[in-house]
Coordinates of C-alpha atoms in Angstrom, one line a residue:
Chain V
M1 CA -3.0 -13.5 -20.2
V2 CA 0.0 -15.3 -21.7
V3 CA 0.3 -12.9 -24.6
W4 CA 0.3 -10.0 -22.1
L5 CA 3.0 -11.8 -20.1
L6 CA 5.1 -12.1 -23.2
V7 CA 4.8 -8.8 -24.7
G8 CA 4.8 -6.9 -21.4
A9 CA 5.6 -3.3 -22.3
S10 CA 4.7 -3.0 -26.0
S11 CA 7.8 -2.1 -28.0
A12 CA 6.0 0.7 -29.9
S13 CA 5.7 2.9 -26.8
A14 CA 6.8 6.5 -26.5
Q15 CA 10.2 7.5 -27.9
E16 CA 12.4 9.9 -26.0
K17 CA 10.6 13.1 -25.3
S18 CA 11.5 16.2 -23.4
G19 CA 9.6 19.4 -22.6
V20 CA 10.9 22.8 -21.5
K21 CA 8.8 25.6 -20.0
P22 CA 8.6 28.3 -22.7
G23 CA 11.2 30.9 -22.3
F24 CA 13.2 29.0 -19.7
T25 CA 17.0 28.9 -20.0
L26 CA 19.5 28.1 -17.4
T27 CA 22.6 30.2 -17.8
P28 CA 25.6 28.0 -17.0
G29 CA 27.4 28.6 -13.7
S30 CA 24.4 30.4 -12.1
A31 CA 22.3 27.7 -10.5
H32 CA 22.6 25.8 -7.3
I33 CA 20.7 22.5 -7.9
V34 CA 19.7 20.0 -5.2
L35 CA 19.4 16.4 -6.2
I36 CA 16.5 14.6 -4.5
R37 CA 17.3 11.0 -3.7
P38 CA 16.9 9.2 -7.0
S39 CA 14.5 6.4 -7.4
I40 CA 16.5 3.6 -8.9
Q41 CA 15.5 0.0 -9.5
V42 CA 17.7 -2.5 -11.2
G43 CA 17.1 -6.2 -11.7
A44 CA 16.7 -9.0 -14.2
Q45 CA 13.8 -9.9 -16.4
S46 CA 12.8 -13.6 -16.0
T47 CA 12.0 -15.8 -18.9
A48 CA 8.3 -14.8 -18.7
G49 CA 9.1 -11.1 -18.2
M50 CA 8.7 -10.9 -14.4
F51 CA 10.9 -8.3 -12.7
E52 CA 13.6 -9.9 -10.4
P53 CA 14.9 -7.1 -8.2
N54 CA 18.7 -7.3 -7.7
A55 CA 20.1 -5.6 -4.6
D56 CA 23.7 -5.5 -5.8
W57 CA 23.0 -4.1 -9.2
T58 CA 20.8 -1.4 -7.7
A59 CA 23.5 -0.4 -5.2
Q60 CA 26.1 -0.2 -8.0
A61 CA 23.7 1.8 -10.1
R62 CA 23.0 4.2 -7.3
D63 CA 26.7 4.9 -6.8
A64 CA 27.5 5.1 -10.5
L65 CA 24.6 7.3 -11.5
G66 CA 25.2 9.7 -8.6
A67 CA 28.8 10.1 -9.6
A68 CA 27.9 10.5 -13.3
L69 CA 25.2 13.1 -12.5
R70 CA 27.6 15.2 -10.5
T71 CA 30.2 15.1 -13.3
A72 CA 27.7 16.0 -16.0
E73 CA 26.3 18.9 -14.1
R74 CA 29.8 20.2 -13.2
R75 CA 30.5 20.2 -17.0
L76 CA 27.4 22.3 -17.4
G77 CA 28.7 24.7 -14.9
N78 CA 26.1 24.2 -12.2
D79 CA 26.8 22.8 -8.8
V80 CA 24.7 19.9 -7.6
T81 CA 24.5 18.8 -4.0
D82 CA 22.6 15.8 -2.6
Y83 CA 19.5 16.7 -0.7
V84 CA 19.9 16.0 3.0
E85 CA 16.6 14.3 4.0
P86 CA 14.8 15.8 6.9
V87 CA 13.3 13.8 9.8
G88 CA 10.0 13.8 11.5
A89 CA 7.1 15.9 10.2
D90 CA 9.2 17.4 7.4
A91 CA 10.1 13.9 6.1
A92 CA 6.4 13.3 5.7
R93 CA 6.0 16.5 3.7
L94 CA 9.0 15.6 1.5
A95 CA 7.4 12.2 0.9
E96 CA 4.3 13.9 -0.3
Y97 CA 6.3 16.2 -2.7
Q98 CA 8.1 13.2 -4.1
A99 CA 4.8 11.4 -4.7
L100 CA 3.4 14.6 -6.3
F101 CA 6.4 15.0 -8.6
D102 CA 6.0 11.3 -9.7
T103 CA 2.3 12.0 -10.4
V104 CA 3.0 15.2 -12.3
A105 CA 5.8 13.6 -14.4
A106 CA 3.6 10.7 -15.2
S107 CA 0.8 13.1 -16.3
V108 CA 3.2 15.0 -18.5
I109 CA 4.4 11.8 -20.2
E110 CA 0.8 10.6 -20.6
Y111 CA -1.0 13.8 -21.7
Q112 CA 1.7 15.8 -23.4
F113 CA 4.4 13.5 -24.8
F114 CA 2.0 11.3 -26.8
V115 CA 0.8 13.4 -29.7
G116 CA -2.5 11.6 -30.1
N117 CA -3.4 11.9 -26.4
R118 CA -2.8 15.6 -25.6
L119 CA -5.0 17.5 -23.4
P120 CA -6.8 20.5 -25.1
T121 CA -4.6 23.0 -23.3
K122 CA -1.3 21.1 -24.1
K123 CA -1.7 20.8 -27.8
R124 CA 1.0 23.2 -29.0
K125 CA 4.7 23.1 -28.6
D126 CA 4.9 26.2 -26.3
Q127 CA 2.3 25.0 -23.8
F128 CA 4.4 23.3 -21.2
A129 CA 2.8 24.5 -18.0
W130 CA 2.9 22.1 -15.0
S131 CA 3.6 23.0 -11.4
L132 CA 4.1 21.5 -8.0
G133 CA 2.9 24.7 -6.3
P134 CA 5.0 27.4 -4.6
E135 CA 5.0 25.7 -1.2
V136 CA 7.7 23.4 -2.4
A137 CA 10.2 26.1 -1.4
T138 CA 9.2 25.7 2.3
L139 CA 10.7 22.3 2.5
P140 CA 13.7 22.4 4.9
G141 CA 17.2 22.3 3.6
L142 CA 16.3 24.0 0.3
A143 CA 17.4 27.5 1.4
G144 CA 19.8 28.9 -1.1
A145 CA 19.0 26.3 -3.7
D146 CA 17.5 27.4 -7.0
Y147 CA 16.3 24.1 -8.5
A148 CA 15.5 20.6 -7.4
L149 CA 16.5 17.7 -9.8
F150 CA 14.4 14.6 -9.6
V151 CA 15.7 11.4 -11.3
S152 CA 14.0 8.1 -11.7
T153 CA 15.2 5.0 -13.5
E154 CA 14.0 1.4 -13.8
D155 CA 16.1 -1.3 -15.5
H156 CA 15.2 -4.9 -16.1
F157 CA 18.1 -6.7 -17.8
G158 CA 16.9 -9.6 -19.9
S159 CA 18.0 -12.9 -18.4
T160 CA 19.6 -15.7 -20.5
G161 CA 16.3 -17.6 -20.4
R162 CA 14.5 -14.5 -21.7
K163 CA 16.9 -14.1 -24.6
V164 CA 16.6 -17.8 -25.5
L165 CA 12.9 -17.5 -25.5
Q166 CA 13.1 -14.4 -27.7
I167 CA 15.0 -16.4 -30.3
F168 CA 12.5 -19.2 -30.3
A169 CA 9.6 -16.8 -30.2
A170 CA 11.0 -15.0 -33.3
L171 CA 10.9 -18.4 -35.1
A172 CA 7.3 -18.7 -34.1
R173 CA 6.6 -15.1 -35.3
V174 CA 5.8 -13.9 -31.8
P175 CA 7.4 -10.5 -30.9
V176 CA 9.1 -10.7 -27.5
T177 CA 11.2 -7.9 -26.1
A178 CA 14.1 -8.6 -23.8
G179 CA 14.8 -6.0 -21.1
V180 CA 13.1 -2.8 -19.9
H181 CA 15.1 0.4 -19.6
R182 CA 13.0 3.4 -18.5
G183 CA 13.9 6.7 -17.0
F184 CA 12.9 10.2 -16.5
A185 CA 14.4 13.3 -15.0
G186 CA 12.9 16.6 -14.2
L187 CA 13.9 20.0 -12.9
V188 CA 11.6 22.0 -10.6
D189 CA 12.1 25.8 -10.0
L190 CA 12.0 26.1 -6.2
R191 CA 10.9 29.7 -6.3
T192 CA 7.6 29.0 -8.1
G193 CA 7.3 25.3 -7.9
D194 CA 7.0 25.1 -11.7
L195 CA 8.3 22.1 -13.7
V196 CA 10.7 23.8 -16.0
W197 CA 12.1 20.8 -17.8
L198 CA 11.2 17.1 -18.1
N199 CA 12.8 14.4 -20.1
A200 CA 11.4 10.9 -20.3
D201 CA 12.7 7.9 -22.3
W202 CA 11.1 4.5 -22.3
Q203 CA 14.0 2.8 -24.2
M204 CA 17.2 4.1 -22.7
G205 CA 20.7 3.0 -23.4
G206 CA 23.7 2.5 -21.1
D207 CA 24.4 -0.2 -18.6
V208 CA 23.8 1.7 -15.3
R209 CA 25.8 -0.9 -13.3
D210 CA 29.2 0.5 -14.3
A211 CA 30.7 4.0 -14.6
A212 CA 30.9 4.2 -18.4
G213 CA 27.3 3.0 -18.8
A214 CA 26.0 5.2 -16.1
E215 CA 27.7 8.2 -17.8
K216 CA 25.9 7.3 -21.1
R217 CA 22.6 6.9 -19.3
V218 CA 23.0 10.3 -17.6
R219 CA 23.8 11.9 -20.9
Q220 CA 20.5 10.6 -22.2
L221 CA 18.6 11.6 -19.1
L222 CA 19.9 15.1 -19.4
A223 CA 19.4 15.4 -23.1
G224 CA 17.7 18.7 -23.8
F225 CA 18.7 20.0 -20.4
P226 CA 18.2 23.7 -20.6
G227 CA 21.3 25.8 -20.8
K228 CA 23.4 22.9 -22.1
P229 CA 26.5 24.1 -24.0
A230 CA 26.5 22.8 -27.5
A231 CA 30.0 21.3 -27.1
A232 CA 29.0 18.7 -24.5
P233 CA 30.1 15.2 -25.6
Chain N
M1 CA 12.4 -26.8 -6.4
R2 CA 8.6 -26.4 -6.2
R3 CA 8.4 -29.9 -4.8
L4 CA 10.9 -29.0 -2.1
I5 CA 8.9 -26.1 -1.0
A6 CA 5.7 -28.0 -1.0
A7 CA 7.3 -30.7 1.0
A8 CA 8.6 -28.2 3.5
L9 CA 5.1 -26.8 3.8
I10 CA 3.7 -30.2 4.4
V11 CA 6.3 -30.9 7.0
S12 CA 5.6 -27.6 8.8
T13 CA 1.8 -28.2 8.7
A14 CA 2.0 -31.8 9.9
T15 CA 4.0 -31.0 13.0
A16 CA 2.1 -27.8 13.6
A17 CA -0.8 -28.9 15.8
S18 CA 0.8 -31.7 17.6
D19 CA 4.0 -30.0 18.9
P20 CA 3.5 -27.2 21.4
V21 CA 7.2 -26.3 21.3
L22 CA 8.0 -23.5 18.8
P23 CA 10.5 -24.1 16.1
P24 CA 14.0 -22.6 16.9
Y25 CA 14.3 -19.0 15.8
V26 CA 17.3 -17.3 14.3
P27 CA 17.4 -13.7 15.3
A28 CA 18.8 -10.9 13.0
Y29 CA 18.4 -13.1 9.9
Q30 CA 20.2 -11.7 6.9
P31 CA 19.2 -12.7 3.4
T32 CA 21.9 -14.3 1.4
D33 CA 20.8 -15.4 -2.1
V34 CA 20.0 -13.0 -4.9
D35 CA 16.2 -13.4 -5.0
E36 CA 15.8 -12.9 -1.3
R37 CA 18.1 -9.9 -1.2
G38 CA 16.2 -8.4 -4.1
A39 CA 12.9 -8.9 -2.3
W40 CA 14.3 -7.2 0.8
M41 CA 15.6 -4.3 -1.2
I42 CA 12.1 -3.7 -2.6
A43 CA 10.6 -4.0 0.8
D44 CA 13.2 -1.6 2.2
E45 CA 12.3 1.0 -0.4
E46 CA 8.6 0.5 0.4
E47 CA 9.4 1.0 4.1
R48 CA 11.2 4.2 3.4
R49 CA 8.0 5.4 1.7
L50 CA 5.7 4.1 4.4
R51 CA 7.8 5.5 7.3
D52 CA 7.0 9.0 6.1
A53 CA 3.6 8.4 4.7
P54 CA 0.7 10.5 6.0
E55 CA -1.7 7.5 6.4
V56 CA 0.4 5.9 9.2
I57 CA -1.0 6.5 12.7
R58 CA 1.9 7.5 14.9
D59 CA 0.2 7.7 18.3
P60 CA 2.8 6.3 20.7
A61 CA 0.3 4.7 23.1
L62 CA -1.6 2.8 20.4
N63 CA 1.7 1.7 18.7
A64 CA 3.1 0.5 22.0
F65 CA -0.1 -1.4 22.8
V66 CA -0.1 -3.3 19.5
R67 CA 3.6 -4.0 19.7
D68 CA 3.2 -5.3 23.2
V69 CA 0.5 -7.7 22.1
L70 CA 2.8 -8.9 19.3
C71 CA 5.7 -9.5 21.7
R72 CA 3.5 -11.3 24.1
T73 CA 2.2 -13.6 21.3
V74 CA 5.5 -14.5 19.5
G75 CA 8.0 -13.9 22.3
A76 CA 10.5 -11.2 22.9
D77 CA 13.3 -12.6 20.7
R78 CA 11.0 -12.9 17.7
C79 CA 9.3 -9.5 17.9
A80 CA 12.6 -7.7 17.9
A81 CA 12.8 -8.4 14.2
I82 CA 9.5 -6.5 13.4
R83 CA 8.7 -2.9 12.7
L84 CA 5.0 -2.3 13.1
Y85 CA 3.1 0.4 11.2
I86 CA -0.6 1.1 11.9
V87 CA -2.1 2.3 8.7
R88 CA -5.4 4.2 8.5
I89 CA -7.4 2.0 6.1
P90 CA -10.9 0.9 7.2
A91 CA -10.6 -2.7 5.9
F92 CA -9.9 -5.9 7.8
N93 CA -6.3 -6.7 6.9
A94 CA -2.7 -6.8 8.0
T95 CA 0.4 -7.4 5.7
T96 CA 3.9 -8.7 6.2
Y97 CA 7.0 -7.9 4.1
P98 CA 10.1 -10.1 3.9
N99 CA 12.3 -7.5 5.7
G100 CA 10.2 -7.6 8.9
M101 CA 7.9 -4.6 8.2
M102 CA 4.4 -5.4 9.2
T103 CA 1.3 -3.2 8.7
V104 CA -1.9 -3.4 10.7
W105 CA -4.9 -1.7 9.2
T106 CA -7.2 0.3 11.4
G107 CA -10.2 -1.7 10.1
A108 CA -8.7 -4.7 11.8
L109 CA -8.5 -2.8 15.1
L110 CA -12.2 -2.0 14.9
R111 CA -13.2 -5.6 14.2
L112 CA -11.1 -7.4 16.8
H113 CA -12.5 -7.9 20.3
S114 CA -9.6 -8.9 22.5
E115 CA -5.8 -8.9 22.8
A116 CA -6.0 -12.6 22.1
E117 CA -7.6 -12.0 18.7
L118 CA -5.1 -9.3 17.8
G119 CA -2.4 -11.7 18.9
A120 CA -3.8 -14.3 16.6
M121 CA -3.8 -12.0 13.6
L122 CA -0.3 -10.7 14.3
G123 CA 0.9 -14.3 14.9
H124 CA -0.4 -15.3 11.5
E125 CA 1.4 -12.4 9.9
F126 CA 4.6 -13.3 11.8
G127 CA 4.2 -16.9 10.5
H128 CA 4.4 -15.5 6.9
F129 CA 7.6 -13.7 7.9
E130 CA 9.2 -16.6 9.7
L131 CA 8.4 -19.1 6.9
R132 CA 9.7 -16.5 4.4
H133 CA 6.7 -16.9 2.2
T134 CA 7.2 -13.8 0.0
V135 CA 10.4 -15.2 -1.6
A136 CA 9.0 -18.8 -1.9
S137 CA 5.9 -17.4 -3.6
F138 CA 8.0 -15.3 -6.0
R139 CA 10.1 -18.2 -7.1
H140 CA 7.1 -20.4 -7.5
R141 CA 5.4 -17.8 -9.7
R142 CA 8.6 -17.2 -11.7
S143 CA 9.1 -20.9 -12.6
G144 CA 5.4 -21.3 -13.4
N145 CA 5.4 -18.2 -15.6
A146 CA 8.5 -19.4 -17.5
L147 CA 6.7 -22.7 -18.1
L148 CA 3.7 -20.8 -19.4
A149 CA 5.9 -18.6 -21.7
W150 CA 7.5 -21.7 -23.3
A151 CA 4.2 -23.5 -23.5
S152 CA 2.7 -20.6 -25.4
I153 CA 5.4 -20.7 -28.0
L154 CA 6.0 -24.4 -28.3
G155 CA 2.4 -25.3 -27.9
G156 CA 1.7 -26.7 -24.4
G157 CA -2.1 -26.9 -24.7
F158 CA -4.7 -25.2 -22.6
A159 CA -4.8 -27.8 -19.9
L160 CA -1.2 -27.1 -19.0
Q161 CA -1.9 -23.4 -18.7
V162 CA -4.9 -24.0 -16.5
A163 CA -3.0 -26.4 -14.3
T164 CA -0.1 -24.0 -13.9
I165 CA -2.2 -20.9 -13.1
G166 CA -4.3 -23.0 -10.7
G167 CA -1.0 -24.0 -9.1
F168 CA -0.2 -20.4 -8.2
Y169 CA -3.4 -20.0 -6.2
R170 CA -3.1 -23.4 -4.6
F171 CA 0.3 -22.5 -3.5
D172 CA -0.9 -19.2 -2.0
R173 CA -3.7 -21.0 -0.1
A174 CA -1.2 -23.6 1.2
Q175 CA 1.0 -20.7 2.5
E176 CA -2.0 -19.1 4.2
K177 CA -2.8 -22.3 6.0
A178 CA 0.8 -22.8 7.1
A179 CA 0.9 -19.3 8.5
D180 CA -2.4 -19.9 10.3
L181 CA -1.2 -23.1 11.9
L182 CA 2.2 -21.6 12.9
G183 CA 0.3 -18.6 14.4
L184 CA -1.7 -21.0 16.5
R185 CA 1.5 -22.5 17.9
Y186 CA 2.6 -19.0 18.9
L187 CA -0.7 -18.6 20.7
A188 CA -0.3 -22.0 22.4
A189 CA 3.1 -20.9 23.7
S190 CA 1.8 -17.4 24.8
S191 CA -0.6 -16.3 27.6
Y192 CA -3.5 -16.1 25.2
P193 CA -6.1 -18.8 24.4
A194 CA -5.7 -20.5 21.0
S195 CA -9.5 -20.4 20.3
A196 CA -9.4 -16.7 19.5
A197 CA -8.1 -17.3 15.9
A198 CA -11.3 -19.1 14.8
D199 CA -13.6 -16.5 16.3
I200 CA -12.2 -13.9 14.0
W201 CA -13.3 -15.8 10.9
V202 CA -16.8 -16.6 12.2
R203 CA -17.4 -12.9 12.7
A204 CA -15.8 -12.0 9.3
M205 CA -18.3 -14.4 7.6
A206 CA -21.3 -12.9 9.5
E207 CA -20.2 -9.4 8.5
T208 CA -19.9 -10.4 4.8
D209 CA -23.4 -11.8 4.9
A210 CA -24.8 -8.7 6.7
S211 CA -23.1 -6.5 4.1
A212 CA -24.6 -8.5 1.2
I213 CA -28.1 -8.4 2.8
G214 CA -27.7 -4.6 3.3
R215 CA -27.0 -4.3 -0.5
Y216 CA -30.1 -6.4 -1.3
R217 CA -28.0 -9.3 -2.5
K218 CA -28.0 -13.0 -1.6
P219 CA -25.7 -13.7 1.3
D220 CA -23.7 -16.3 -0.6
Q221 CA -20.8 -16.9 1.8
R222 CA -18.5 -19.2 -0.2
Y223 CA -18.0 -22.5 1.3
T224 CA -15.4 -23.7 -1.1
A225 CA -12.4 -21.8 -2.3
G226 CA -12.7 -20.7 -5.9
F227 CA -10.1 -21.4 -8.6
F228 CA -8.6 -17.9 -8.2
A229 CA -8.9 -17.6 -4.4
T230 CA -5.6 -16.5 -2.8
H231 CA -6.8 -17.5 0.7
P232 CA -8.8 -20.5 2.0
T233 CA -12.4 -19.6 2.6
D234 CA -13.3 -18.1 6.0
L235 CA -15.3 -21.2 6.8
T236 CA -12.4 -23.5 6.0
R237 CA -10.1 -21.4 8.2
A238 CA -12.6 -21.3 11.1
T239 CA -13.0 -25.0 10.9
Y240 CA -9.3 -26.1 10.9
L241 CA -8.3 -23.4 13.4
R242 CA -11.1 -24.5 15.7
A243 CA -10.0 -28.2 15.5
A244 CA -6.3 -27.3 16.0
A245 CA -7.2 -25.0 18.9
A246 CA -9.2 -27.8 20.5
A247 CA -6.1 -30.1 20.3
I248 CA -4.1 -27.4 22.1
G249 CA -6.6 -27.1 24.9
V250 CA -7.9 -24.2 26.9
H251 CA -5.4 -21.9 28.7
G252 CA -4.9 -18.2 29.4
A253 CA -7.2 -15.2 29.3
D254 CA -8.2 -13.2 26.2
E255 CA -7.9 -9.8 27.9
A256 CA -10.9 -8.2 26.1
A257 CA -11.3 -5.4 28.6
R258 CA -7.7 -4.3 28.2
Y259 CA -8.1 -4.3 24.4
R260 CA -11.2 -2.2 24.6
A261 CA -9.5 0.3 26.9
A262 CA -6.5 0.7 24.5
V263 CA -8.7 1.2 21.4
A264 CA -11.3 3.4 23.1
P265 CA -9.6 6.8 22.4
W266 CA -9.5 5.9 18.7
L267 CA -13.0 4.4 18.5
P268 CA -14.7 7.6 17.2
R269 CA -12.2 7.9 14.4
L270 CA -12.3 4.3 13.4
L271 CA -16.1 4.3 13.4
A272 CA -16.2 7.5 11.3
D273 CA -14.0 5.8 8.7
Q274 CA -16.2 2.7 8.7
I275 CA -19.4 4.8 8.2
K276 CA -17.8 6.3 5.1
R277 CA -17.5 2.9 3.5
N278 CA -21.2 3.1 2.5
D279 CA -21.8 -0.4 3.7
F280 CA -25.0 -0.2 5.8
G281 CA -25.4 -3.9 6.5
G282 CA -21.8 -4.5 7.4
S283 CA -21.5 -1.3 9.6
E284 CA -24.8 -2.1 11.4
Y285 CA -23.5 -5.6 12.1
L286 CA -20.2 -4.2 13.4
L287 CA -22.0 -1.7 15.7
A288 CA -24.2 -4.5 17.1
Q289 CA -21.1 -6.6 17.8
L290 CA -19.3 -3.7 19.5
A291 CA -22.5 -2.9 21.5
A292 CA -22.8 -6.4 22.9
D293 CA -22.2 -5.0 26.4
G294 CA -24.4 -2.0 25.9
W295 CA -24.5 1.1 23.7
T296 CA -21.9 3.7 24.6
T297 CA -21.9 7.3 23.4
P298 CA -19.5 6.8 20.4
L299 CA -21.5 3.8 19.2
L300 CA -24.8 5.7 19.4
F301 CA -23.4 8.7 17.6
A302 CA -21.9 6.5 14.9
R303 CA -25.3 4.7 14.5
G304 CA -27.0 8.0 14.1
E305 CA -24.5 9.0 11.4
L306 CA -25.0 5.6 9.7
Y307 CA -28.8 6.0 9.5
R308 CA -28.6 9.7 8.6
E309 CA -26.3 8.7 5.7
R310 CA -28.7 6.1 4.3
G311 CA -31.3 8.8 4.6
N312 CA -34.7 7.1 4.1
P313 CA -37.4 9.1 5.9
R314 CA -37.7 6.4 8.4
D315 CA -33.9 6.3 8.8
L316 CA -33.9 10.1 9.7
V317 CA -36.4 9.4 12.5
S318 CA -34.2 6.5 13.8
A319 CA -31.1 8.7 13.5
A320 CA -32.6 11.6 15.5
G321 CA -33.4 9.0 18.2
F322 CA -29.9 7.7 18.3
Y323 CA -28.5 11.3 18.4
R324 CA -30.9 12.1 21.3
D325 CA -29.8 9.0 23.1
A326 CA -26.1 9.9 22.7
I327 CA -26.8 13.5 23.8
G328 CA -28.8 12.2 26.8
R329 CA -25.7 10.4 28.1
G330 CA -24.1 13.7 28.6
D331 CA -20.7 13.2 26.9
A332 CA -21.7 13.4 23.3
P333 CA -19.4 15.2 20.8
P334 CA -20.7 18.6 19.4
E335 CA -21.2 16.7 16.0
A336 CA -24.1 14.8 17.6
Y337 CA -26.1 18.1 17.8
R338 CA -25.2 18.8 14.2
G339 CA -26.4 15.4 13.2
L340 CA -29.6 15.8 15.2
G341 CA -30.3 19.2 13.6
L342 CA -29.7 18.0 10.1
A343 CA -31.8 14.9 10.6
L344 CA -34.7 17.0 12.0
L345 CA -34.4 19.6 9.2
R346 CA -34.7 16.8 6.5
G347 CA -37.6 15.4 8.5
N348 CA -39.5 18.7 8.1
Q349 CA -39.1 19.7 11.7
A350 CA -37.6 23.1 11.1
E351 CA -37.6 24.8 14.5
P352 CA -36.2 21.9 16.6
G353 CA -33.7 21.3 13.9
K354 CA -32.4 24.9 13.9
A355 CA -32.3 24.8 17.7
A356 CA -30.0 21.8 17.6
L357 CA -27.8 23.4 15.0
R358 CA -27.5 26.5 17.1
D359 CA -26.5 24.2 20.0
Y360 CA -23.8 22.8 17.7
L361 CA -22.4 26.2 16.8
R362 CA -22.4 27.2 20.5
R363 CA -20.4 24.2 21.4
K364 CA -18.0 24.4 18.5
P365 CA -17.9 28.0 17.2
D366 CA -14.7 27.4 15.2
A367 CA -16.1 24.4 13.3
G368 CA -15.0 24.1 9.7
D369 CA -18.6 23.9 8.5
A370 CA -19.8 26.8 10.7
P371 CA -20.6 29.2 7.8
L372 CA -22.7 26.5 6.0
I373 CA -24.6 25.6 9.2
S374 CA -25.2 29.3 9.8
T375 CA -26.9 29.6 6.4
L376 CA -29.1 26.6 7.2
I377 CA -30.2 28.3 10.5
A378 CA -30.8 31.6 8.7
S379 CA -32.8 30.1 5.9

């Protein structure tokens, strides 16, 4: 129990991974992308590794990441607009699609990005085939949009107590990690519902609470984004 | 810090039963410190999800009824802070979030018998909200965990770990008791009798026992809270609630008839969900409780389904009897004919079974399982 508390997420977990649907490229300047409300959680990590949600940091991250995403996509030549959330019955359908995307993304990370854990049909490089189903196009407010971009990040900044504990634990030869920085981003083709690109990283960089850090984080989130010009910084 | 909270809890419990006047309430409370605002943020995100979730029952009449009972229990100024969501989960529970979101599960609506009992449950949940238990519990857990983390590195010994972990659960149980007693004070100040709170737990114990017997287990209703129990035992709760209610005295009416009338349109659906739990003993006990004033059509139909689901040969005979009783009352749903037909077919009474299935299709030609039933009739 205590060891689990300390180690929390094991440090040897998945490295950055991204998958692209075979044959998919996004020609710059052609796509209208809708950004679904990102799921962003920022907080501190207590001495024992508990997540302490922090409302201010989360609000800052929401603003900074939103601005950085728009800048990055403009540089790629695509226009990104925030998705206007529907109300009533349509809101319930949107909620189901968000849950579906989270589940599909988690499945991709679990069953395709870990080499030793691949499903029989996902063994080779060119077998990236996941879909949310074509009905996703019937969600309201997506008329004229080509793709939907889903972004999700979770950050636990190690508290002072956690860092002090880390030092003492290192003396006692106990590995303790400070901080959790996870994120994934995915692009869904709204005509077919197919997941055309997914990028997940369980150890991300960039302090999402300020503009410069958020820009770095978005660069990592969009690493391997299809149709990215080579000259992007 | 922990001592402060514990002291506050003791103060609140000590004054609970003796003082009929409710503590002063601050409306539109806004969280100020970092932990509490973080907890509210998480709760707000959860509420965004729940607001659009498919499992929430949005029927205006039922929502208005439950909300009305809450307001009559805790008073108009307090209930303005609460958003109620009725969630379709067939278990006996309700939850509170620090930001004033409250969920009531449909399993609770099936098990409660009167407005007073619903008020008692909602009052308990509001007690958690007013005493801001989520944040207190979070801090308590954080400091305890930090102690454990240091102890594991610097060597604190097993006894310290056990004491700390036990402390988490003791703290949870103390919070539950505090919420229970504050809930009683709401009842005392409302138009509902305070004795309703204890009745809930007496029936919950009986249902647990019936459920155990139905699964061929020993009904070992726990009489002492285990080390890892997050709530006091049902017996403990029934006992102290009964004593505190006796101190308050008898007043008001429990409005059982009004409660039954409000839940009646939903009863068939609630019963169908309960039958799917595959808990013969518990469901049979619940049906008997609900049928205290006589067996109505939905209850008879549900009992037929319950017996047909268990499916021993003798159960099929009983089930056919219950379906026939329901049909005899004249307002049975078409599904009663289907149940009767299937029970008779399995009981090797082919012709009457097929006749009942034909009745079902005549009454509900567009039923989802019509093709399947047609093949049974043709076979």
